[in-house]
Short mmCIF file of C-alpha atoms and ligand atoms in Angstrom, two decimals:
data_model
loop_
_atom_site.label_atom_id
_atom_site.label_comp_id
_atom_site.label_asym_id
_atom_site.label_seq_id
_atom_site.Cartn_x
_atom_site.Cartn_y
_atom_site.Cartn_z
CA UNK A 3 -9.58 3.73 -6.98
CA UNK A 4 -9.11 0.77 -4.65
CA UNK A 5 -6.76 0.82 -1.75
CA UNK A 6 -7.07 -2.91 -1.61
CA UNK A 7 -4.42 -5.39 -3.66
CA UNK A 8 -6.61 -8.41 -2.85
CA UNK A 9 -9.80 -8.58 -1.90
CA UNK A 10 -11.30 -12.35 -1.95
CA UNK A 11 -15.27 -12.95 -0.53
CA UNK A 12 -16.30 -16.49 0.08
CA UNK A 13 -13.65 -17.83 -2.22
CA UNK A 14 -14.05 -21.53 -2.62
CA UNK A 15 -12.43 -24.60 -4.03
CA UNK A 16 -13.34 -27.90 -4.28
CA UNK A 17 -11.70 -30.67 -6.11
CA UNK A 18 -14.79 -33.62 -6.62
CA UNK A 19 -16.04 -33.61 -3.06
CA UNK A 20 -13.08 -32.49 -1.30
CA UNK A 21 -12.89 -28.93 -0.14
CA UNK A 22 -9.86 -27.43 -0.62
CA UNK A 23 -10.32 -24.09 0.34
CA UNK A 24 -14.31 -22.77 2.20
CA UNK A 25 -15.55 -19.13 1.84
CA UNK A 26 -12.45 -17.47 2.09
CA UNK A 27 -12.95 -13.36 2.98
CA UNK A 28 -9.89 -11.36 3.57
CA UNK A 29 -8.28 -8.18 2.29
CA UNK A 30 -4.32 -7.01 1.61
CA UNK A 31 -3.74 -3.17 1.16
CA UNK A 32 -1.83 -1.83 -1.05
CA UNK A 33 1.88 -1.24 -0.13
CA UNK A 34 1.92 -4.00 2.71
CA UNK A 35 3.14 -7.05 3.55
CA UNK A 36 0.86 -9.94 4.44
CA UNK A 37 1.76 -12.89 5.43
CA UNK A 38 -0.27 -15.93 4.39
CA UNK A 39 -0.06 -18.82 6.65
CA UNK A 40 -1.43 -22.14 7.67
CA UNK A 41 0.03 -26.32 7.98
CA UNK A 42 0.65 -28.23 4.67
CA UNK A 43 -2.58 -28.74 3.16
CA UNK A 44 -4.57 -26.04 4.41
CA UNK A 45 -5.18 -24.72 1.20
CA UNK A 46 -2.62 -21.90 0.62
CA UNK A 47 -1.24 -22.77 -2.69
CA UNK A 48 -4.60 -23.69 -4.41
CA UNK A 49 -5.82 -19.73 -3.27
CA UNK A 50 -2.76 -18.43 -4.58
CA UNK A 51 -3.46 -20.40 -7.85
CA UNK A 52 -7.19 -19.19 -7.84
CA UNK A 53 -5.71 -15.25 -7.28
CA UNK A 54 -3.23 -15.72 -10.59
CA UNK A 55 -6.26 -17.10 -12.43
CA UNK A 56 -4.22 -20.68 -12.33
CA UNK A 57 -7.24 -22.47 -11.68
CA UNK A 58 -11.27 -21.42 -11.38
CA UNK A 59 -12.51 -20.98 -7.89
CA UNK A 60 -15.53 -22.81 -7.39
CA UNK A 61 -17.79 -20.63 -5.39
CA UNK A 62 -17.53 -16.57 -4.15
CA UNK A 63 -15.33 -13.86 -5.91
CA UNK A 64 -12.19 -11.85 -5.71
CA UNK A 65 -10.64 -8.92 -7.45
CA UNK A 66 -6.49 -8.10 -7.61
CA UNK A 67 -5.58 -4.41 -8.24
CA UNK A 68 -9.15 -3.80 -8.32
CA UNK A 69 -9.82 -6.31 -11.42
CA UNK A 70 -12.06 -9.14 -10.81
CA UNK A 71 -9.81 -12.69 -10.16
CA UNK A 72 -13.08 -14.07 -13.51
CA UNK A 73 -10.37 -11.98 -15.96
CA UNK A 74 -6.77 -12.54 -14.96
CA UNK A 75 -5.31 -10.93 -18.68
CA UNK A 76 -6.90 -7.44 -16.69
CA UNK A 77 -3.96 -7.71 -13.89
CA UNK A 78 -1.52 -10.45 -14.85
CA UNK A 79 1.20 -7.77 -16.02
CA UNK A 80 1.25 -6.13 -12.70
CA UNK A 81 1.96 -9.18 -10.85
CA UNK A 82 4.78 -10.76 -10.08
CA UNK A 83 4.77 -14.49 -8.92
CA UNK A 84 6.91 -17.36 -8.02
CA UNK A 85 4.63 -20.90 -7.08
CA UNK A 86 5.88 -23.98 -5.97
CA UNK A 87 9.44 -23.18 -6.45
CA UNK A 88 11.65 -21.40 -9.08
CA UNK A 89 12.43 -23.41 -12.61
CA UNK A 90 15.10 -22.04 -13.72
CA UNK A 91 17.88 -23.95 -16.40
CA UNK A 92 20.75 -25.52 -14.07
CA UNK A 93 23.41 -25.18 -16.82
CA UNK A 94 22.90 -20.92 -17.73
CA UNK A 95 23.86 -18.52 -14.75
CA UNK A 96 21.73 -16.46 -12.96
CA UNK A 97 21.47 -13.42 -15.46
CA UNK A 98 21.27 -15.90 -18.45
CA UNK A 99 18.02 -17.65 -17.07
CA UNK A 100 16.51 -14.06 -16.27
CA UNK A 101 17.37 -12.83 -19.54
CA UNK A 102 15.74 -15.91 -21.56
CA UNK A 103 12.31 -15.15 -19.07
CA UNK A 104 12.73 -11.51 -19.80
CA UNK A 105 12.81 -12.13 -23.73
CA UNK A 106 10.28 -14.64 -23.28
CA UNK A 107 7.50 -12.44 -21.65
CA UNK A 108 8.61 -9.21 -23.48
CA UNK A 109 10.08 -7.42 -20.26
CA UNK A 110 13.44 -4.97 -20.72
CA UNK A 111 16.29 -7.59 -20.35
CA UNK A 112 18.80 -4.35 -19.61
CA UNK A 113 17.29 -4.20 -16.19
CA UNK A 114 18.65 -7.82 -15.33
CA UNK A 115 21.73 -6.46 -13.94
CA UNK A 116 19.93 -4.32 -11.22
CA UNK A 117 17.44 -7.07 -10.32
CA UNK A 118 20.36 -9.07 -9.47
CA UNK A 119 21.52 -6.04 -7.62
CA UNK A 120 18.09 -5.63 -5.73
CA UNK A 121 18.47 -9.24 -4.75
CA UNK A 122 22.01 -9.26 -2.97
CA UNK A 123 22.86 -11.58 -6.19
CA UNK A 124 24.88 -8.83 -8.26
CA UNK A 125 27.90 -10.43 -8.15
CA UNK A 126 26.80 -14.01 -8.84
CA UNK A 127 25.06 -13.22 -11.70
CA UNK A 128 27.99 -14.98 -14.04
CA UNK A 129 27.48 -18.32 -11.96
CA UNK A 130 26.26 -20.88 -12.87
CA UNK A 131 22.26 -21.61 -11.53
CA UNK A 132 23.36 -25.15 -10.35
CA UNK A 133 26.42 -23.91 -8.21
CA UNK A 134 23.64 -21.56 -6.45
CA UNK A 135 22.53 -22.55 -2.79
CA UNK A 136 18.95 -22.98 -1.92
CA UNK A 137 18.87 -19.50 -0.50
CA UNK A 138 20.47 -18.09 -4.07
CA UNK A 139 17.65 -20.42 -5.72
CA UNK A 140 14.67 -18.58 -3.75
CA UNK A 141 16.07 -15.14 -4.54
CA UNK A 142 16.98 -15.38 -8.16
CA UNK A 143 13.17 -16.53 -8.38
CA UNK A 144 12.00 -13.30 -6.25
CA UNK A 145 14.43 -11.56 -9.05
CA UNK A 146 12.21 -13.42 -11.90
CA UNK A 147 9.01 -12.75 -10.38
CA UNK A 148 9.90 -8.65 -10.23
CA UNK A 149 10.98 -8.72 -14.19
CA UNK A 150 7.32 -7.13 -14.89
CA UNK A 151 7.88 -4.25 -12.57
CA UNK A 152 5.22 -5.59 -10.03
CA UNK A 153 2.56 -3.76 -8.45
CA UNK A 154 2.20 -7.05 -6.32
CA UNK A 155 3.95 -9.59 -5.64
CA UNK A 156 2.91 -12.86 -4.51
CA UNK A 157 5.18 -15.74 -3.20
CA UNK A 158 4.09 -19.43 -2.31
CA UNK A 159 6.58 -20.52 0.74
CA UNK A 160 10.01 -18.75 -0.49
CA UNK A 161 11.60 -19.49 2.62
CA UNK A 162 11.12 -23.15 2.58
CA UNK A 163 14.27 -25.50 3.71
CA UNK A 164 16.44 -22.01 3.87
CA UNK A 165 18.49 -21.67 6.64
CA UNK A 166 18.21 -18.88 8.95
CA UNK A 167 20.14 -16.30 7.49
CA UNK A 168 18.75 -17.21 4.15
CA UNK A 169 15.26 -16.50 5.92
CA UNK A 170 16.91 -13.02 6.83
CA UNK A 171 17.93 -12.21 3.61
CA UNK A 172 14.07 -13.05 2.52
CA UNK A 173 12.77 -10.93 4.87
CA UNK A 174 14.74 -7.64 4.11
CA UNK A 175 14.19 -7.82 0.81
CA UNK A 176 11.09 -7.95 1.18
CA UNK A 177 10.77 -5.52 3.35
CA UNK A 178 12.92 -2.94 1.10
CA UNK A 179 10.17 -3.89 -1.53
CA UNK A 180 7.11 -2.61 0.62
CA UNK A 181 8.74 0.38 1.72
CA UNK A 182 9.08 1.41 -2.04
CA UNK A 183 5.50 0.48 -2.22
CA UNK A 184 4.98 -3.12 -3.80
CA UNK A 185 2.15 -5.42 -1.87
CA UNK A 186 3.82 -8.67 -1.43
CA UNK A 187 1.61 -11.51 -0.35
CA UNK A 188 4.07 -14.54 0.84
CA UNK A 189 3.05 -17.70 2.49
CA UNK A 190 4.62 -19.92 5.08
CA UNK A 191 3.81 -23.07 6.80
CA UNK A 192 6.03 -21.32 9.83
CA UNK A 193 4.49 -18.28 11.53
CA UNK A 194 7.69 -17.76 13.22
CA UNK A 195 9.66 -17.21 9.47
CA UNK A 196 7.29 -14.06 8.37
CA UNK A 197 5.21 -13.26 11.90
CA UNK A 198 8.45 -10.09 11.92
CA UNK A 199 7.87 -8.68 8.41
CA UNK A 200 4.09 -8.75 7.92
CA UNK A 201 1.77 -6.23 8.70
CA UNK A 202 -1.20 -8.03 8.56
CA UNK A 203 -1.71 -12.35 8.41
CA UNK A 204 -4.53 -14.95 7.16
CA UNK A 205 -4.21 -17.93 8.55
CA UNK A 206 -5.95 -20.77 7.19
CA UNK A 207 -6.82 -24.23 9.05
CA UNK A 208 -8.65 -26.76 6.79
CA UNK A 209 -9.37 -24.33 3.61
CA UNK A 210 -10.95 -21.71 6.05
CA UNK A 211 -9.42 -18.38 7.61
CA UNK A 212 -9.49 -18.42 11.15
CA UNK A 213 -7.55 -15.06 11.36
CA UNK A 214 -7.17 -12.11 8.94
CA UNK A 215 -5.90 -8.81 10.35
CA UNK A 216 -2.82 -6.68 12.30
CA UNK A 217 -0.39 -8.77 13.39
CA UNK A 218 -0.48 -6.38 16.08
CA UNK A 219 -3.93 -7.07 16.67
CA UNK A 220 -2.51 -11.02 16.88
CA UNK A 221 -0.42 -9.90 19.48
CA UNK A 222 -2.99 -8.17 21.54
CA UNK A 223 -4.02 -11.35 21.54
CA UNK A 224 -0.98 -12.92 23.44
CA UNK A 225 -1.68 -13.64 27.20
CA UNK A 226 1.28 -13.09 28.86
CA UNK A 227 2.78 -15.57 31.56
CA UNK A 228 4.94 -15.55 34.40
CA UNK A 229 7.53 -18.75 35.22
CA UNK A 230 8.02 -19.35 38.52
CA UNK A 231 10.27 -22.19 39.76
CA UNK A 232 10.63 -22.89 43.82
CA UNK A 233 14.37 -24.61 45.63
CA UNK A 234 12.09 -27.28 46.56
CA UNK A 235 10.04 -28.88 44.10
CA UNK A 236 7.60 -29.70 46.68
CA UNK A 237 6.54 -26.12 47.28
CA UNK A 238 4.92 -25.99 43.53
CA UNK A 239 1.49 -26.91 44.94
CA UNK A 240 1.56 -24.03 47.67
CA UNK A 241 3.04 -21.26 44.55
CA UNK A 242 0.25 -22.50 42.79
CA UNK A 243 -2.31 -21.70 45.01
CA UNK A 244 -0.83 -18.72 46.45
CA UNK A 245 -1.07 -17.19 42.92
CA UNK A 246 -4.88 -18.29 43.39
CA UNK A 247 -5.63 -16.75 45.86
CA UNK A 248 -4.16 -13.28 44.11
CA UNK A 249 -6.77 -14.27 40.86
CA UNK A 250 -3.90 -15.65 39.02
CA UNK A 251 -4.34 -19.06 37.57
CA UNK A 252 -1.44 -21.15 37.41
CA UNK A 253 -0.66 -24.53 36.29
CA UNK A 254 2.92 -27.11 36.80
CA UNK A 255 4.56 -27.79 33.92
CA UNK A 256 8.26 -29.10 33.59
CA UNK A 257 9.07 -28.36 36.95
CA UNK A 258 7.84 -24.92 37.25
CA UNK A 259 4.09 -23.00 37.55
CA UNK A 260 3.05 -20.88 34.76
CA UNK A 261 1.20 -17.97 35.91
CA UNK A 262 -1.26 -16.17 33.43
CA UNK A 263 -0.30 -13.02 34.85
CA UNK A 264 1.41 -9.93 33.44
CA UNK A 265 5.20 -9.27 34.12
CA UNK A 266 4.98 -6.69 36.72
CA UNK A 267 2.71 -8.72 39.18
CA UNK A 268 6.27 -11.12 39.68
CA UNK A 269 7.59 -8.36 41.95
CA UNK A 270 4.48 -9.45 43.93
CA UNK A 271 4.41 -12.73 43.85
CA UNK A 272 8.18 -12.81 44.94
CA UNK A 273 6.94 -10.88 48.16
CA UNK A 274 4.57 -13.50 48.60
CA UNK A 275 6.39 -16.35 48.19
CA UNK A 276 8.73 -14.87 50.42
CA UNK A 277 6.64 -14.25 53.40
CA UNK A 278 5.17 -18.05 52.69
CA UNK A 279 8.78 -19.20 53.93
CA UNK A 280 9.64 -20.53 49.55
CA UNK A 281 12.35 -19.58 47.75
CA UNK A 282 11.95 -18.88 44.37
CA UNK A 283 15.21 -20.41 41.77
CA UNK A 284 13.51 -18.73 39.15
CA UNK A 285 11.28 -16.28 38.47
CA UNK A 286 10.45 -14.79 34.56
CA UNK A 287 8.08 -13.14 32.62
CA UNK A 288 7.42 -14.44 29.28
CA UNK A 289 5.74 -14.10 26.22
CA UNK A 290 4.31 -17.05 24.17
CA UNK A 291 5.24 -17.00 20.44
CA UNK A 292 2.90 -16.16 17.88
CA UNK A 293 2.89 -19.54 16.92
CA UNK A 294 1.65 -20.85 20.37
CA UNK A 295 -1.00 -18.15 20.18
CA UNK A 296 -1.72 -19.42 16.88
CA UNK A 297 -2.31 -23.38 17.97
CA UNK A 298 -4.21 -22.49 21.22
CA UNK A 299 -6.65 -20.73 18.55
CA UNK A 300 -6.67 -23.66 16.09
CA UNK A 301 -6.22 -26.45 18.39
CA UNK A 302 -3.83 -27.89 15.82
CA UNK A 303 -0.94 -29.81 16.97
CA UNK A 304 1.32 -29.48 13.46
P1 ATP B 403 1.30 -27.13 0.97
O1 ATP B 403 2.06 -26.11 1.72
O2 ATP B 403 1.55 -28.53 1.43
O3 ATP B 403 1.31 -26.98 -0.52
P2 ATP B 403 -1.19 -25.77 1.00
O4 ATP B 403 -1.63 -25.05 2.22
O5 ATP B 403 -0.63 -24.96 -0.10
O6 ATP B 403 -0.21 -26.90 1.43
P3 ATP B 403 -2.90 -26.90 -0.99
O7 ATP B 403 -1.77 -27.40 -1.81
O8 ATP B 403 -3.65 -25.72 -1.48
O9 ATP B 403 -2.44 -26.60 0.50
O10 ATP B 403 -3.92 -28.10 -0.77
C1 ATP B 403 -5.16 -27.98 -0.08
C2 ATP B 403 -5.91 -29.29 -0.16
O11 ATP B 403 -6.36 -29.52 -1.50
C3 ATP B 403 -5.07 -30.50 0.20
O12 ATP B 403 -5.88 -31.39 0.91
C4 ATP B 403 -4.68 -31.09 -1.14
O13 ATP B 403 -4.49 -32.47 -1.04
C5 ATP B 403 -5.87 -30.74 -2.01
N1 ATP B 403 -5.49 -30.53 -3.42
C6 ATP B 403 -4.62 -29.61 -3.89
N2 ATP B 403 -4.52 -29.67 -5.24
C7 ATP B 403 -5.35 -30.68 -5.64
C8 ATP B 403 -5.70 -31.24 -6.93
N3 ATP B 403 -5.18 -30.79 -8.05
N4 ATP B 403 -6.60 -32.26 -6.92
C9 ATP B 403 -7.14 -32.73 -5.79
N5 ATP B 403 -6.85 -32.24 -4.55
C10 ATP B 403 -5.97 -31.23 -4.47
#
């Protein structure tokens, strides 16, 4: 059998003569998380459509749980979804509006109470939907999308307009739900909202995927700097090409020079600036976000 949940080769979508998505390859494992990311309009929600047979790709191939993508009735029951937001009735509660979709697509409506359990929503579940906040919204639709007892479960941006702790509450549940061994597949315009619970990304730019892999291995990728500010802002030049001569490039910006330089070669470059008569204000090694590394790679400015 398969170890892969989704495997997708040159999948393609065009819409007339626009290209939506271009030869897509990537591959989720079973029992992970992967995060699916890329700016509004790069061509996320139209893959996810093509993966729950929503719409026909136009070009390559893909299989889901090891069925080919050309015969979605073959995998449909082990997936879970939620697209472009929950609908959900504003006037029934919570377990009301999972018990109609449970009736409706023939699941066990007893287990209602324990997906609102699994959720954190067990003791809303007599509320009213329309009293819910947005974060309640996004998880009673996580709650709907597990009614079939999901092998995989895929999300299209569930942590849109939530707040930070809403975002939290996202990402341990999800989390819980890979550890007991369901492949979720979530995407995010922001990086920074699902970079800490995936174990592997695709990132799309312009319907193509310019990364698939370890986050770790995105990491690797991070070059780390070193932020160096001097007492007098006229000394930045002579910091600047002090860390030159060392190999270090450097360049100003607001006020201070960012080395590309790994943390432990500050201790040095204190000594140095030191013995060149400038005294450092600051002097810290940082890390740029996965999002930076992610825009120096695409070039994109969103
Ligand atoms: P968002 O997060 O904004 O939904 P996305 O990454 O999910 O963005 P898609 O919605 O897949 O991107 O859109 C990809 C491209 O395809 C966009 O340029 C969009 O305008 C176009 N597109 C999407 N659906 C259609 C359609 N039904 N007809 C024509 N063009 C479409």
């Amino acid at each position: 059998m398969s170890t892969l949940a989704i495997s997708v080769t040159d999948l393609s979508k065009k819409y007339g003569e626009q290209t939506a998505v271009s030869h897509a390859n990537f591959e989720v494992p079973f029992g992970t998380v992967c995060g699916f990311v890329g700016p509004n309009g790069s061509g996320k929600t139209t893959t996810m459509r093509m993966l729950l047979g929503l719409i026909s790709p136009t070009g390559g191939t893909g299989t889901i749980l090891g069925q080919s993508i050309n015969h979605p009735e073959r995998y449909l029951n082990r997936v879970g979804a939620m697209i472009e937001g929950p609908a959900f009735y504003p006037a029934l509660t919570g377990a009301e509006n999972l018990r109609l979709l449970a009736t409706l697509g023939g699941f066990a409506t007893d287990q209602v109470q324990g997906l609102l359990d699994r959720v954190s929503l067990g003791d809303r579940g007599d509320s009213k939907y329309k009293t819910y906040s947005l974060g309640m919204k996004q998880r009673l639709g996580i709650a709907a999308a597990l009614l079939p007892n999901p092998q995989l479960l895929m999300l299209d941006e569930p942590t849109n307009g939530l707040d930070p702790a809403g975002i939290q509450e996202i990402r341990e549940l999800l989390r819980s739900l890979a550890n007991k061994g369901t492949t979720v597949f979530i995407s995010s315009h922001l990086l920074s909202e699902i970079e800490m619970i995936s174990d592997s990304l695709v990132m799309l730019r312009k319907g193509k995927v310019i990364f698939a892999g370890k986050t770790h291995d995105l990491l690797m990728r991070q070059q780390p700097v070193i932020v160096a500010k001097c007492s007098d802002p006229q000394d930045l030049q002579k910091l600047l090409e002090i860390g030159d001569r060392s190999g270090h490039e450097g360049a100003i910006i607001n006020g201070a020079v960012h080395f590309l330089a790994p943390s432990d070669w500050a201790a040095t470059l204190n000594k140095l600036s030191f013995d060149a008569g400038i005294t450092l204000a600051q002097l810290s090694p940082a890390l740029p976000s996965l999002e930076d590394t992610f825009f120096e790679m695409t070039g994109d400015e969103e």
